[in-house]
Short mmCIF file of C-alpha atoms and ligand atoms in Angstrom, two decimals:
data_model
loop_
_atom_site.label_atom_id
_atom_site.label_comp_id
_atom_site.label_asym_id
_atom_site.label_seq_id
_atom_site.Cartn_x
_atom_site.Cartn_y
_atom_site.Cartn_z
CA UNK N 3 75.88 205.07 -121.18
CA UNK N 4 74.93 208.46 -119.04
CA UNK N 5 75.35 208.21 -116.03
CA UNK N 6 72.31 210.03 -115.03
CA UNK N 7 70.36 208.18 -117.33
CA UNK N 8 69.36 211.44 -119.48
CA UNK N 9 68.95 212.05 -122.94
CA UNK N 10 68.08 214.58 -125.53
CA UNK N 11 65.97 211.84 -126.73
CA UNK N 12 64.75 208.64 -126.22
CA UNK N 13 63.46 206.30 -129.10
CA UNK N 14 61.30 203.72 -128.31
CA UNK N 15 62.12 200.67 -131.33
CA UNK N 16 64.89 200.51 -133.87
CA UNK N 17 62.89 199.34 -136.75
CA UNK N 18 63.24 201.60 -140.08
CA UNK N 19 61.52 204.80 -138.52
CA UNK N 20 63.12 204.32 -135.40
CA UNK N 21 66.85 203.84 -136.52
CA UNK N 22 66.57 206.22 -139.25
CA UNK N 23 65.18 208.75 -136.89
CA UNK N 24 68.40 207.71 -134.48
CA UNK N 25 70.59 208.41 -137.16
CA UNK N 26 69.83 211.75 -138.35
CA UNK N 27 69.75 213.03 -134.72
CA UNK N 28 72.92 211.29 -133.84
CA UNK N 29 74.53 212.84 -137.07
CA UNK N 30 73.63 216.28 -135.96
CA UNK N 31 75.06 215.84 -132.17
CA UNK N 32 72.54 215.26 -129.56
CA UNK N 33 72.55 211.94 -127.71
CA UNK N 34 69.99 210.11 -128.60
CA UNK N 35 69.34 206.15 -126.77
CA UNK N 36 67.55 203.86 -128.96
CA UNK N 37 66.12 200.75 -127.51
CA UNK N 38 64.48 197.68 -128.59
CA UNK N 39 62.76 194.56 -127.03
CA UNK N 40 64.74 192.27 -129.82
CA UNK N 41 68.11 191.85 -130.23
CA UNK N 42 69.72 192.30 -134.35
CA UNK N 43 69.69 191.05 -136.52
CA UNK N 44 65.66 190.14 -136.08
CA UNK N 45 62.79 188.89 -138.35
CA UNK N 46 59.87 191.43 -139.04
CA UNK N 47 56.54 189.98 -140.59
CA UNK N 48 57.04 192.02 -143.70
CA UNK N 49 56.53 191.96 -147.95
CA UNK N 50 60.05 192.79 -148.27
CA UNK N 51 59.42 195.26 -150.78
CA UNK N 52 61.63 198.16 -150.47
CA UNK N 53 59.84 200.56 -153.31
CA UNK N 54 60.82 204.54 -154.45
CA UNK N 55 60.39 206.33 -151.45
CA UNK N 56 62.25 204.25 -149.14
CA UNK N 57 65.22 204.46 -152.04
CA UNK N 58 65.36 207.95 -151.83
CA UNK N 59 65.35 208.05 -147.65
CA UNK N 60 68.14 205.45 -147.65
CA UNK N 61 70.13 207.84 -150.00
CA UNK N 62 70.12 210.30 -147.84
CA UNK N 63 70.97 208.37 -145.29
CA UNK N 64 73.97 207.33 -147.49
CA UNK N 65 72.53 203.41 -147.06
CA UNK N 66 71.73 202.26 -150.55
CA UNK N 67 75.79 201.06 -150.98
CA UNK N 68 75.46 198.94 -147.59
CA UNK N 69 71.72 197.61 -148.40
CA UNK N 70 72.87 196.23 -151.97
CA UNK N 71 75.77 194.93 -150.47
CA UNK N 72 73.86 192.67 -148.58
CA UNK N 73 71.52 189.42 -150.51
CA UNK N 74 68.46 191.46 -151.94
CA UNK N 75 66.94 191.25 -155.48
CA UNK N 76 66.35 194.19 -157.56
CA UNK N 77 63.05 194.81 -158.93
CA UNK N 78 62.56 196.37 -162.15
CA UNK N 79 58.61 195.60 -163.01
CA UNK N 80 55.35 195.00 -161.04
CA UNK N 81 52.98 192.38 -162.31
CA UNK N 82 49.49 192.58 -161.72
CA UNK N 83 46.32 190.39 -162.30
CA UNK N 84 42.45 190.94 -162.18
CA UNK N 85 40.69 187.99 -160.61
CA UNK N 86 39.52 186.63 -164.09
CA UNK N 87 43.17 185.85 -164.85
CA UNK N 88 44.31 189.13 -167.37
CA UNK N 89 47.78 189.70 -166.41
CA UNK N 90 49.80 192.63 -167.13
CA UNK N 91 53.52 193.87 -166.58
CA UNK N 92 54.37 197.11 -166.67
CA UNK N 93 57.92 198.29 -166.33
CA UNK N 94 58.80 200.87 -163.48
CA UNK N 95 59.24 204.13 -165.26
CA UNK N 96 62.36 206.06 -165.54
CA UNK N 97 62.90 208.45 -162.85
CA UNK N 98 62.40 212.58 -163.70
CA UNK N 99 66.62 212.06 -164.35
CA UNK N 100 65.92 210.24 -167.12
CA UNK N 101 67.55 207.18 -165.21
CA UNK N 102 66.66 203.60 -164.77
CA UNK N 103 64.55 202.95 -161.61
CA UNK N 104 64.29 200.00 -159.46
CA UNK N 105 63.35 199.25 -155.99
CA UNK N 106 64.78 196.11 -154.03
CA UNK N 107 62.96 192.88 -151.93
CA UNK N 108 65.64 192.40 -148.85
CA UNK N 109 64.66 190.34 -145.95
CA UNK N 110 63.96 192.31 -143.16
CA UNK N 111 66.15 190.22 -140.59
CA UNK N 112 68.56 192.08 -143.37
CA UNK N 113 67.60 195.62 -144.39
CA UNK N 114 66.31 196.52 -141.02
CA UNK N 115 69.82 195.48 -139.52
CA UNK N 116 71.88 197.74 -141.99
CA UNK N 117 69.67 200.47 -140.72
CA UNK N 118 69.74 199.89 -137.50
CA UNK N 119 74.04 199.21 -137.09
CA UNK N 120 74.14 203.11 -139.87
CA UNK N 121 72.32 204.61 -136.84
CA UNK N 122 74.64 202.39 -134.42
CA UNK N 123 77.51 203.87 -136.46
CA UNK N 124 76.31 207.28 -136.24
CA UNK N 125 76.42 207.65 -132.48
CA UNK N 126 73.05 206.85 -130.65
CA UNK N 127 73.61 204.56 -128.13
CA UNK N 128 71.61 201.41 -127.96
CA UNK N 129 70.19 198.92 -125.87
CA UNK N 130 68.66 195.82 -126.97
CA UNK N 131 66.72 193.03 -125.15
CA UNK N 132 64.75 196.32 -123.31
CA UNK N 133 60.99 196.38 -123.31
CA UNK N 134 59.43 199.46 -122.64
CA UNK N 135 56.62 198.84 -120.94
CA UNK N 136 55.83 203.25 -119.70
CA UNK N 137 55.93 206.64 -120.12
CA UNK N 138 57.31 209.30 -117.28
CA UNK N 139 54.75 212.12 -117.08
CA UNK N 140 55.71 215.36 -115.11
CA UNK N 141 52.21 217.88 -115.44
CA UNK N 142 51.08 216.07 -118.12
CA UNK N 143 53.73 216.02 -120.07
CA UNK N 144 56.24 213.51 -121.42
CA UNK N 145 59.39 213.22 -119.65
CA UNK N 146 61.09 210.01 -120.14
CA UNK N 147 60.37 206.04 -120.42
CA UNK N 148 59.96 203.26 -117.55
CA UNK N 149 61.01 199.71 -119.40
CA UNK N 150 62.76 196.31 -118.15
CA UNK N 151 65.87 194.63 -119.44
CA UNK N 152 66.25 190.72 -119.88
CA UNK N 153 66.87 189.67 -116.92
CA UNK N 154 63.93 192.10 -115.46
CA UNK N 155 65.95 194.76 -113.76
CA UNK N 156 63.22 197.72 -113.79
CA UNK N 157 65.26 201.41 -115.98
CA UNK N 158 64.09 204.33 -116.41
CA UNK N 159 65.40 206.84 -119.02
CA UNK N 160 64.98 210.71 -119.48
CA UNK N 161 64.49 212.38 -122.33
CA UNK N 162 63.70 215.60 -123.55
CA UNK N 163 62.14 214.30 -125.95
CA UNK N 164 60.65 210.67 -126.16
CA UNK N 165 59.84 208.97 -130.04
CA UNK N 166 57.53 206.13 -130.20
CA UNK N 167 59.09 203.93 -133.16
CA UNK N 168 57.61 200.97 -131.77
CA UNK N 169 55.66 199.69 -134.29
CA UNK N 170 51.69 198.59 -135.00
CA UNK N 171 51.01 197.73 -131.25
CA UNK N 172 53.44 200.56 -130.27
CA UNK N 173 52.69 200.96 -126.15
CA UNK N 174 54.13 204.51 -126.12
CA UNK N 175 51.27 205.13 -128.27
CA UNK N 176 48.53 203.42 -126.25
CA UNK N 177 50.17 204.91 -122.99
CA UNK N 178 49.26 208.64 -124.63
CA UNK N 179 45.96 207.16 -125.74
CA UNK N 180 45.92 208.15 -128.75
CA UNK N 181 46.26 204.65 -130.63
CA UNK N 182 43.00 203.74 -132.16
CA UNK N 183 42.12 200.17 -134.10
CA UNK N 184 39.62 200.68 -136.24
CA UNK N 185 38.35 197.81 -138.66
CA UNK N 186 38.20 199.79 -141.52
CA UNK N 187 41.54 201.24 -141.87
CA UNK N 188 43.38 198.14 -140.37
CA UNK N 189 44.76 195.40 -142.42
CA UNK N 190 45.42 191.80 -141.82
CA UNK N 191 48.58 190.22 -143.36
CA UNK N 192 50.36 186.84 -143.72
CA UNK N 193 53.51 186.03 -145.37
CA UNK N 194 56.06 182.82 -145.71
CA UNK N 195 59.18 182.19 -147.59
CA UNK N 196 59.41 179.98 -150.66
CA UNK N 197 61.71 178.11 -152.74
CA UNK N 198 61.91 177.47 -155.89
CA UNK N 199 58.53 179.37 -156.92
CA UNK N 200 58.29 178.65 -160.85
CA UNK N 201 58.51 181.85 -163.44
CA UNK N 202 59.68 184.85 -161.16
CA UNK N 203 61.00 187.07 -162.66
CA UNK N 204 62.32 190.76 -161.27
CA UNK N 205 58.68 192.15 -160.94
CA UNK N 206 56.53 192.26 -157.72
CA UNK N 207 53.42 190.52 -158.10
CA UNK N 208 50.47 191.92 -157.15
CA UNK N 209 47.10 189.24 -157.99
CA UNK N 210 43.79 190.45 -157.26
CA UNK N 211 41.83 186.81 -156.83
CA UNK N 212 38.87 185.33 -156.03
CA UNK N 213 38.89 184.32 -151.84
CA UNK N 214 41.14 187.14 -151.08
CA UNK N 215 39.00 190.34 -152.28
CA UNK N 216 39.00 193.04 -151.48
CA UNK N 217 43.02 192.06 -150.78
CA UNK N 218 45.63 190.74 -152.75
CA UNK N 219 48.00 187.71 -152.83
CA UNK N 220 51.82 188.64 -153.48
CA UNK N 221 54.56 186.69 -154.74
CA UNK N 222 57.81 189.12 -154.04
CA UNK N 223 61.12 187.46 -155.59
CA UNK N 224 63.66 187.41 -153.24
CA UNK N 225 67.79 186.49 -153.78
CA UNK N 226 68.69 182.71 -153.71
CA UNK N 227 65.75 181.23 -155.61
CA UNK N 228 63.62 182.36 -152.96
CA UNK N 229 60.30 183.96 -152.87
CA UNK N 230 58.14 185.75 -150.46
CA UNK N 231 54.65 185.03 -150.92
CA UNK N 232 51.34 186.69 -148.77
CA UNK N 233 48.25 188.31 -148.76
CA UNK N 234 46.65 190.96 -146.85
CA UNK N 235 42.97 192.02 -146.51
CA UNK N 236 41.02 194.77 -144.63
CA UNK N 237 40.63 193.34 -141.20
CA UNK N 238 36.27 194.61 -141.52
CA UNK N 239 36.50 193.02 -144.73
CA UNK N 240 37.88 189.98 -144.03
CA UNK N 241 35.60 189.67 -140.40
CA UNK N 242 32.39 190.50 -141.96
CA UNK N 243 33.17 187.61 -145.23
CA UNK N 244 34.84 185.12 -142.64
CA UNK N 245 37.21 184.50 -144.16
CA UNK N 246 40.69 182.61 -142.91
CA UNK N 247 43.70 184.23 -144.00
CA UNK N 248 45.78 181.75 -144.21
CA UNK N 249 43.10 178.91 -145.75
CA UNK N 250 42.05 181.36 -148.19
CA UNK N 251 45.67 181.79 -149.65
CA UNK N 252 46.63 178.25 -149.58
CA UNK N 253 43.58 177.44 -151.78
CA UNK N 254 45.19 179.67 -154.33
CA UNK N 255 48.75 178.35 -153.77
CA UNK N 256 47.34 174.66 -154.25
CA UNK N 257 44.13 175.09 -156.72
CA UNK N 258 44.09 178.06 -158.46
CA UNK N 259 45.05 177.43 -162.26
CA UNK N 260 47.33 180.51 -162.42
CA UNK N 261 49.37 179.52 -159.52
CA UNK N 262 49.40 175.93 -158.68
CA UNK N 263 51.58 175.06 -161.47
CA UNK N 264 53.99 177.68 -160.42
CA UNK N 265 54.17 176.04 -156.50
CA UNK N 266 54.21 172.28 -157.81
CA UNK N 267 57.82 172.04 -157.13
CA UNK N 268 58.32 174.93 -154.27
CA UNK N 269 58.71 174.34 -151.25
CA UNK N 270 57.81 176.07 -147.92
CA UNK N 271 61.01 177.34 -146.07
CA UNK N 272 59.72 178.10 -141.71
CA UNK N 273 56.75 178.58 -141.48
CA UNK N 274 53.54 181.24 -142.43
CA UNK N 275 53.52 184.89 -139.73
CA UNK N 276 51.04 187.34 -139.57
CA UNK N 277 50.75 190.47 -138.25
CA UNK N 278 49.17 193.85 -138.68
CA UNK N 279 49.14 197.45 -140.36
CA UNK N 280 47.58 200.63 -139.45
CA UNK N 281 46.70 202.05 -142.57
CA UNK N 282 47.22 205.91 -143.39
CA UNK N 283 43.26 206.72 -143.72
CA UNK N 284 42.72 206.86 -140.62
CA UNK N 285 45.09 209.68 -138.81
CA UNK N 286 45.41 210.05 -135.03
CA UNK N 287 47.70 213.21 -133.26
CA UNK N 288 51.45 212.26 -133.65
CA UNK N 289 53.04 215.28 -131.67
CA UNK N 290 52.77 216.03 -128.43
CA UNK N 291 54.73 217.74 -125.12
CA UNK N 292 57.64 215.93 -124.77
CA UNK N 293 56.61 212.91 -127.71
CA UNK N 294 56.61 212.24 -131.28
CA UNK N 295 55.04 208.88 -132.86
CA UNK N 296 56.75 207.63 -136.38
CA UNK N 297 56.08 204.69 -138.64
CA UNK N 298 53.56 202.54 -137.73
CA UNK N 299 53.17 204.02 -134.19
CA UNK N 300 51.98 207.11 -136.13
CA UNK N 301 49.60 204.84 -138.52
CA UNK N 302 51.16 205.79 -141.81
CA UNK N 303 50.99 202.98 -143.96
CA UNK N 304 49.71 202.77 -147.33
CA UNK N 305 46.22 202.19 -147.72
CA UNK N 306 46.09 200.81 -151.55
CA UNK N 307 49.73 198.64 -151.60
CA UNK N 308 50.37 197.81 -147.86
CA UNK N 309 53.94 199.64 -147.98
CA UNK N 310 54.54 201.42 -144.70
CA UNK N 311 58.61 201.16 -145.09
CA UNK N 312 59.03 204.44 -146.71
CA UNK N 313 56.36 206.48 -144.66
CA UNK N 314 58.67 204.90 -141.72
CA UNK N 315 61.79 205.85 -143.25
CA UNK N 316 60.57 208.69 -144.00
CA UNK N 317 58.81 210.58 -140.76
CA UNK N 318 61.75 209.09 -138.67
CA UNK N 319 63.93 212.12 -140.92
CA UNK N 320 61.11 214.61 -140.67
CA UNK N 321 60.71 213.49 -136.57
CA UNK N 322 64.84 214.10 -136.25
CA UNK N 323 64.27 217.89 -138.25
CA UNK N 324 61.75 219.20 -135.84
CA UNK N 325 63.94 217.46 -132.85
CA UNK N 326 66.41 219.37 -133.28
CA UNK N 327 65.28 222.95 -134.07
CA UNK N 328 63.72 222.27 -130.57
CA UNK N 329 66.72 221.19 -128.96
CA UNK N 330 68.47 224.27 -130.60
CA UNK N 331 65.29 226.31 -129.26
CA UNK N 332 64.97 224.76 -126.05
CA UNK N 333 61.67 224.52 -126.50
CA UNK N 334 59.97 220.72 -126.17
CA UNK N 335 56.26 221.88 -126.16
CA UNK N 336 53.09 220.36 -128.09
CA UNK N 337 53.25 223.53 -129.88
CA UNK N 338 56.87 223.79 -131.41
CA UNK N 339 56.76 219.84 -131.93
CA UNK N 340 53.72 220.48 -133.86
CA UNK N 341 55.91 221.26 -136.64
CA UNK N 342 56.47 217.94 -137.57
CA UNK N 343 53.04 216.80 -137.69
CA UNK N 344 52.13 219.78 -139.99
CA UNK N 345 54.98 218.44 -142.33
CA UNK N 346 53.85 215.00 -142.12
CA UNK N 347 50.40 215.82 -143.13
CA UNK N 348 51.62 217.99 -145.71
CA UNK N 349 54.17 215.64 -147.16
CA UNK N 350 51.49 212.12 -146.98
CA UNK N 351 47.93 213.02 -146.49
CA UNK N 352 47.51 213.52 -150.08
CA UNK N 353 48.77 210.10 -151.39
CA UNK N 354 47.37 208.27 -148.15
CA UNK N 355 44.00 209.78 -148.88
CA UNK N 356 44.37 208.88 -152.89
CA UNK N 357 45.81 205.19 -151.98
CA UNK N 358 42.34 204.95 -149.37
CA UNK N 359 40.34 206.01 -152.51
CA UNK N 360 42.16 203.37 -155.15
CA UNK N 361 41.77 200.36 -152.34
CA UNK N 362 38.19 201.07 -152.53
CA UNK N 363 38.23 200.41 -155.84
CA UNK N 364 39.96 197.70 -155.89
CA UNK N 365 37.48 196.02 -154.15
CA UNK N 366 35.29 195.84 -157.01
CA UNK N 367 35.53 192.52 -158.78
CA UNK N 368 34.21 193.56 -161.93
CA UNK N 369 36.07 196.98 -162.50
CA UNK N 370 39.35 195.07 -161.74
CA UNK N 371 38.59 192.66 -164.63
CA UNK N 372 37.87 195.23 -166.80
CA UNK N 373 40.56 197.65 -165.78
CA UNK N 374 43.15 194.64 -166.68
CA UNK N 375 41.76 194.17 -169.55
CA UNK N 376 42.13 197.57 -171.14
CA UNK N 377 45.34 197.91 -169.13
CA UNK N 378 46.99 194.97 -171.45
CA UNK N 379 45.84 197.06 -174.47
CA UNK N 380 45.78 200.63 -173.08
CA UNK N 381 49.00 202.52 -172.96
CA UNK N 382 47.26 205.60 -171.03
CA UNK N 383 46.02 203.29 -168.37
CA UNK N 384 49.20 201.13 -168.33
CA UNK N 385 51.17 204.19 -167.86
CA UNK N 386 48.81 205.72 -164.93
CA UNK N 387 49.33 202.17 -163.35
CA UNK N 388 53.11 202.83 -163.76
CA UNK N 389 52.86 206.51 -162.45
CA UNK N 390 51.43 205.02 -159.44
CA UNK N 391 53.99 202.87 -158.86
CA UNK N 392 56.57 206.06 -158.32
CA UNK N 393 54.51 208.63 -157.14
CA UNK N 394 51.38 207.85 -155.72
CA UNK N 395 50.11 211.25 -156.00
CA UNK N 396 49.60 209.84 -159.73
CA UNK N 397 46.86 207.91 -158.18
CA UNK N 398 44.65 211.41 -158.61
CA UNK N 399 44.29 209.94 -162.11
CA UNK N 400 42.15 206.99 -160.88
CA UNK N 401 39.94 209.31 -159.39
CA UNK N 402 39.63 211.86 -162.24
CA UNK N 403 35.82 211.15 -164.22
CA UNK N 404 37.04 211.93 -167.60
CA UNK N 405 40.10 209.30 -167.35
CA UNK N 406 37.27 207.34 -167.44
CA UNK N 407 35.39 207.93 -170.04
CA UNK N 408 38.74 208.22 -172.05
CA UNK N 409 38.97 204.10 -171.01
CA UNK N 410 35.49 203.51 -171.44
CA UNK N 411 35.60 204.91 -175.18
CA UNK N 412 39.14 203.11 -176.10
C1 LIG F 19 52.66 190.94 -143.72
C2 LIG F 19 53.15 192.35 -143.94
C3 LIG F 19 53.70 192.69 -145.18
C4 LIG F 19 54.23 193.98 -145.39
N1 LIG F 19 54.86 194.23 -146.58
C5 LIG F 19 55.46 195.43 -146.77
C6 LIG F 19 56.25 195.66 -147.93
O1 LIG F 19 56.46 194.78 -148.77
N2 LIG F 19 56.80 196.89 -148.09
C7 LIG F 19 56.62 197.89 -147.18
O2 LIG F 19 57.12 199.00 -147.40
N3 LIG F 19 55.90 197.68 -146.04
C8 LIG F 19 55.35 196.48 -145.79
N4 LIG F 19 54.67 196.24 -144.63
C9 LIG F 19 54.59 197.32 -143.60
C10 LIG F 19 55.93 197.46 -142.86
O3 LIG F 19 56.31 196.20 -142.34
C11 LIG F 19 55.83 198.48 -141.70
O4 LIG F 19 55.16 199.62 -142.16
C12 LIG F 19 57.21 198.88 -141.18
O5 LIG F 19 57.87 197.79 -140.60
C13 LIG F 19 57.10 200.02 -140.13
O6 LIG F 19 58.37 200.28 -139.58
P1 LIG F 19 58.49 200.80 -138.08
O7 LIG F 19 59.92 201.10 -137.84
O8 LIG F 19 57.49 201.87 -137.83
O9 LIG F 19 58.02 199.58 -137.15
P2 LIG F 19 58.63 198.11 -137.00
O10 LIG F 19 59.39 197.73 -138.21
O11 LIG F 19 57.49 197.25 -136.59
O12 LIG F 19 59.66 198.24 -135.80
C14 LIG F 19 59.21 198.44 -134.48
C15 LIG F 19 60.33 198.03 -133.52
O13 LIG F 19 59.91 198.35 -132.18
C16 LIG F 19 60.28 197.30 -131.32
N5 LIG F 19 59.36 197.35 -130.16
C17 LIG F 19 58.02 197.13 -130.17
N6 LIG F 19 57.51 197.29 -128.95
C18 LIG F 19 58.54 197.62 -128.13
C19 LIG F 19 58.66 197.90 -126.74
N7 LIG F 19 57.59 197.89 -125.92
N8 LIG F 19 59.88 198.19 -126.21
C20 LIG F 19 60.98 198.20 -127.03
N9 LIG F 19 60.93 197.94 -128.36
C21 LIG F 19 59.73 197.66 -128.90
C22 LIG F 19 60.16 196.04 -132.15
O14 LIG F 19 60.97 194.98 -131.64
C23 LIG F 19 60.63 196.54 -133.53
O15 LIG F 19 62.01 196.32 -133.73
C24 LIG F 19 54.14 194.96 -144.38
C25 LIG F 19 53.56 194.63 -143.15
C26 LIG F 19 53.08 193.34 -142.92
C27 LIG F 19 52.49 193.00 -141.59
#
């Protein structure tokens, strides 16, 4: 520990943006602290589902050995169905290598522990059981964190630069006021573990079904016969229909014909969390003097599939870039840590605003039945489905008139 309590940086939650964000900075040189209010290995209300672009972050982070070392499944497929029952599975596509890709489901008590120890490993220092509860401002700018350890002894860390990591309700993002929760681009989720779920196979499941639209139910097969199961709807949505998360997916565990036969003989292992994610449509500033908000704190998740582990992954890297070319430039102003927000935008805003477009139509009953439909018999709209599913710029296709009229006329 420094003894005078000062860091290059501070980061404020070791989930995946915050430990990833740890490690590249810690790889480079600078000290970097990273502290969390939980202790590891800890649960995160979560899918599971670890898809392409948090793969590609973990390579880089030379993780993908030490996550498939650990229980996970590997997931080959996605499976999805319209509310009138169609089902289709379509195979993840091969990767522009030619190879075979997959993505993995890995508990988060797991995966976010192998990230967290890498970034251990790497050299930040870290301090668990700490809840920040502050931000040190000198003329309006950040200059270090105020927080309290388990037993209540008051800290206080500098930094010359602090990163909120810390998650959907992330204080250091509400201290800046800049956090916003909007209806609209928030969504509600709830997920439990299962065993023994009949007829899983090594696809994610994504069912579009009556009670839960616009929303989906999940079934995400897990290692050891288990499954995690959920559902998630847009918290306006779901206000303005009343409707009760977690009644409206045990009606469709217990009496929907497509999945009651498959839970006859599962069985519920601890018990049903919820919690929720700031979706990507709506954006809010995520650089500042002296700060820089990742993951969820920087409201990056996916709009259309609820994924928010590879945005995470994925801004904590871009986050430790701009960190240190100002460390190296001495210079910890809005205006040089801009850089990172520009790169942000430039690297998600296109596939966040796509993913907004495709969850609004998703929340049409009647164009999901018919888009399953001609998906089971349509390779061109099987294959956009599948495009989406590794590159969500794909997703442009949805939105393209004459794709269309191309499905209308097959
Ligand atoms: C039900 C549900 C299902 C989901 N399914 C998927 C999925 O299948 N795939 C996917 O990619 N994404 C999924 N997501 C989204 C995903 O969970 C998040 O996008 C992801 O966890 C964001 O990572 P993060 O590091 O930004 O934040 P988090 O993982 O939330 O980590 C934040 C960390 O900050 C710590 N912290 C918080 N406050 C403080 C404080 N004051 N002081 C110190 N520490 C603090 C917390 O303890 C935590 O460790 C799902 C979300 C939900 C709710």
């Amino acid at each position: 520990m420094k003894e005078n309590n000062s860091y290059d940086v501070v980061i404020v939650g070791a989930g995946p943006s915050g430990s990833s964000c740890a490690a590249f900075l810690a790889t480079k040189g600078h000290s970097v602290l990273l502290l969390d209010k939980a202790v590891f290995p800890r649960d995160k209300t979560c899918g599971d589902g670890i898809s392409g672009k948090s793969t590609r972050i973990l390579k880089d982070l030379g993780l993908s050995k030490a996550v498939e070392s650990q229980p996970h499944s590997i997931i080959t497929g996605v499976a999805f169905s319209s509310p009138d029952g169609t089902m289709v599975e379509i195979p993840i596509p091969k990767g522009p290598d030619g190879k075979v890709s997959y993505g993995y489901c890995s508990r988060r008590e797991v995966f976010d522990n192998v990230v967290f120890q890498n970034a251990k490993a790497k050299g930040a220092q870290v301090i668990e059981n700490f809840t920040v509860t502050d931000l040190v401002m000198v003329d309006g700018k950040v200059t270090g964190i105020k927080g309290k350890t388990a037993d209540g002894t008051e800290k206080t860390f500098n930094a010359k630069v602090v990163v909120g990591a810390d998650g959907a309700n992330s204080v250091v993002a509400t201290k800046l006021g800049v956090r916003e929760v909007k209806p609209e681009h928030w969504c509600a989720a709830i997920r439990a573990y299962y065993k023994n779920v009949k007829d899983c196979k090594q696809n994610i499941e994504l069912h579009f079904v009556d009670g839960l639209i616009p929303g989906y139910f999940w079934i995400f097969p897990l290692d050891n016969g288990m499954a995690n199961v959920g559902a998630g709807m847009v918290l306006k949505d779901m206000n303005s229909q009343g409707v009760n998360l977690k009644d409206a997916t045990m009606k469709v565990i217990t009496d929907n014909p497509k999945f009651k036969e498959r839970f006859a003989g599962a069985s519920l292992v601890g018990q049903w969390k919820g919690w929720n994610l700031p979706f990507g449509s709506n954006k809010w500033p995520v650089a500042g003097d002296g700060w820089i908000l990742v993951g969820d704190a920087a409201s990056l998740v996916d709009p259309f599939t609820g994924e928010g582990i590879g945005n995470a992954l994925l801004s904590g890297k871009l986050a430790a870039e701009t960190i240190s070319q100002a460390i190296a430039a001495k210079d910890f102003s809005k205006n040089f840590l801009f850089a990172y927000e520009k790169e942000l935008r430039k690297e998600v805003d296109p596939e966040l605003k796509n993913s907004f477009r495709m969850q609004k139509l998703g929340s049409h009953k009647l164009l999901l039945n018919f888009f399953m439909h001609k998906a089971a018999k349509n390779a061109e709209v099987k294959e956009a489905i599948a495009d989406t599913l590794l590159d969500s710029n794909s997703r442009k296709k949805f939105l393209d008139p004459l794709f269309y009229v191309r499905v209308l006329l097959s």
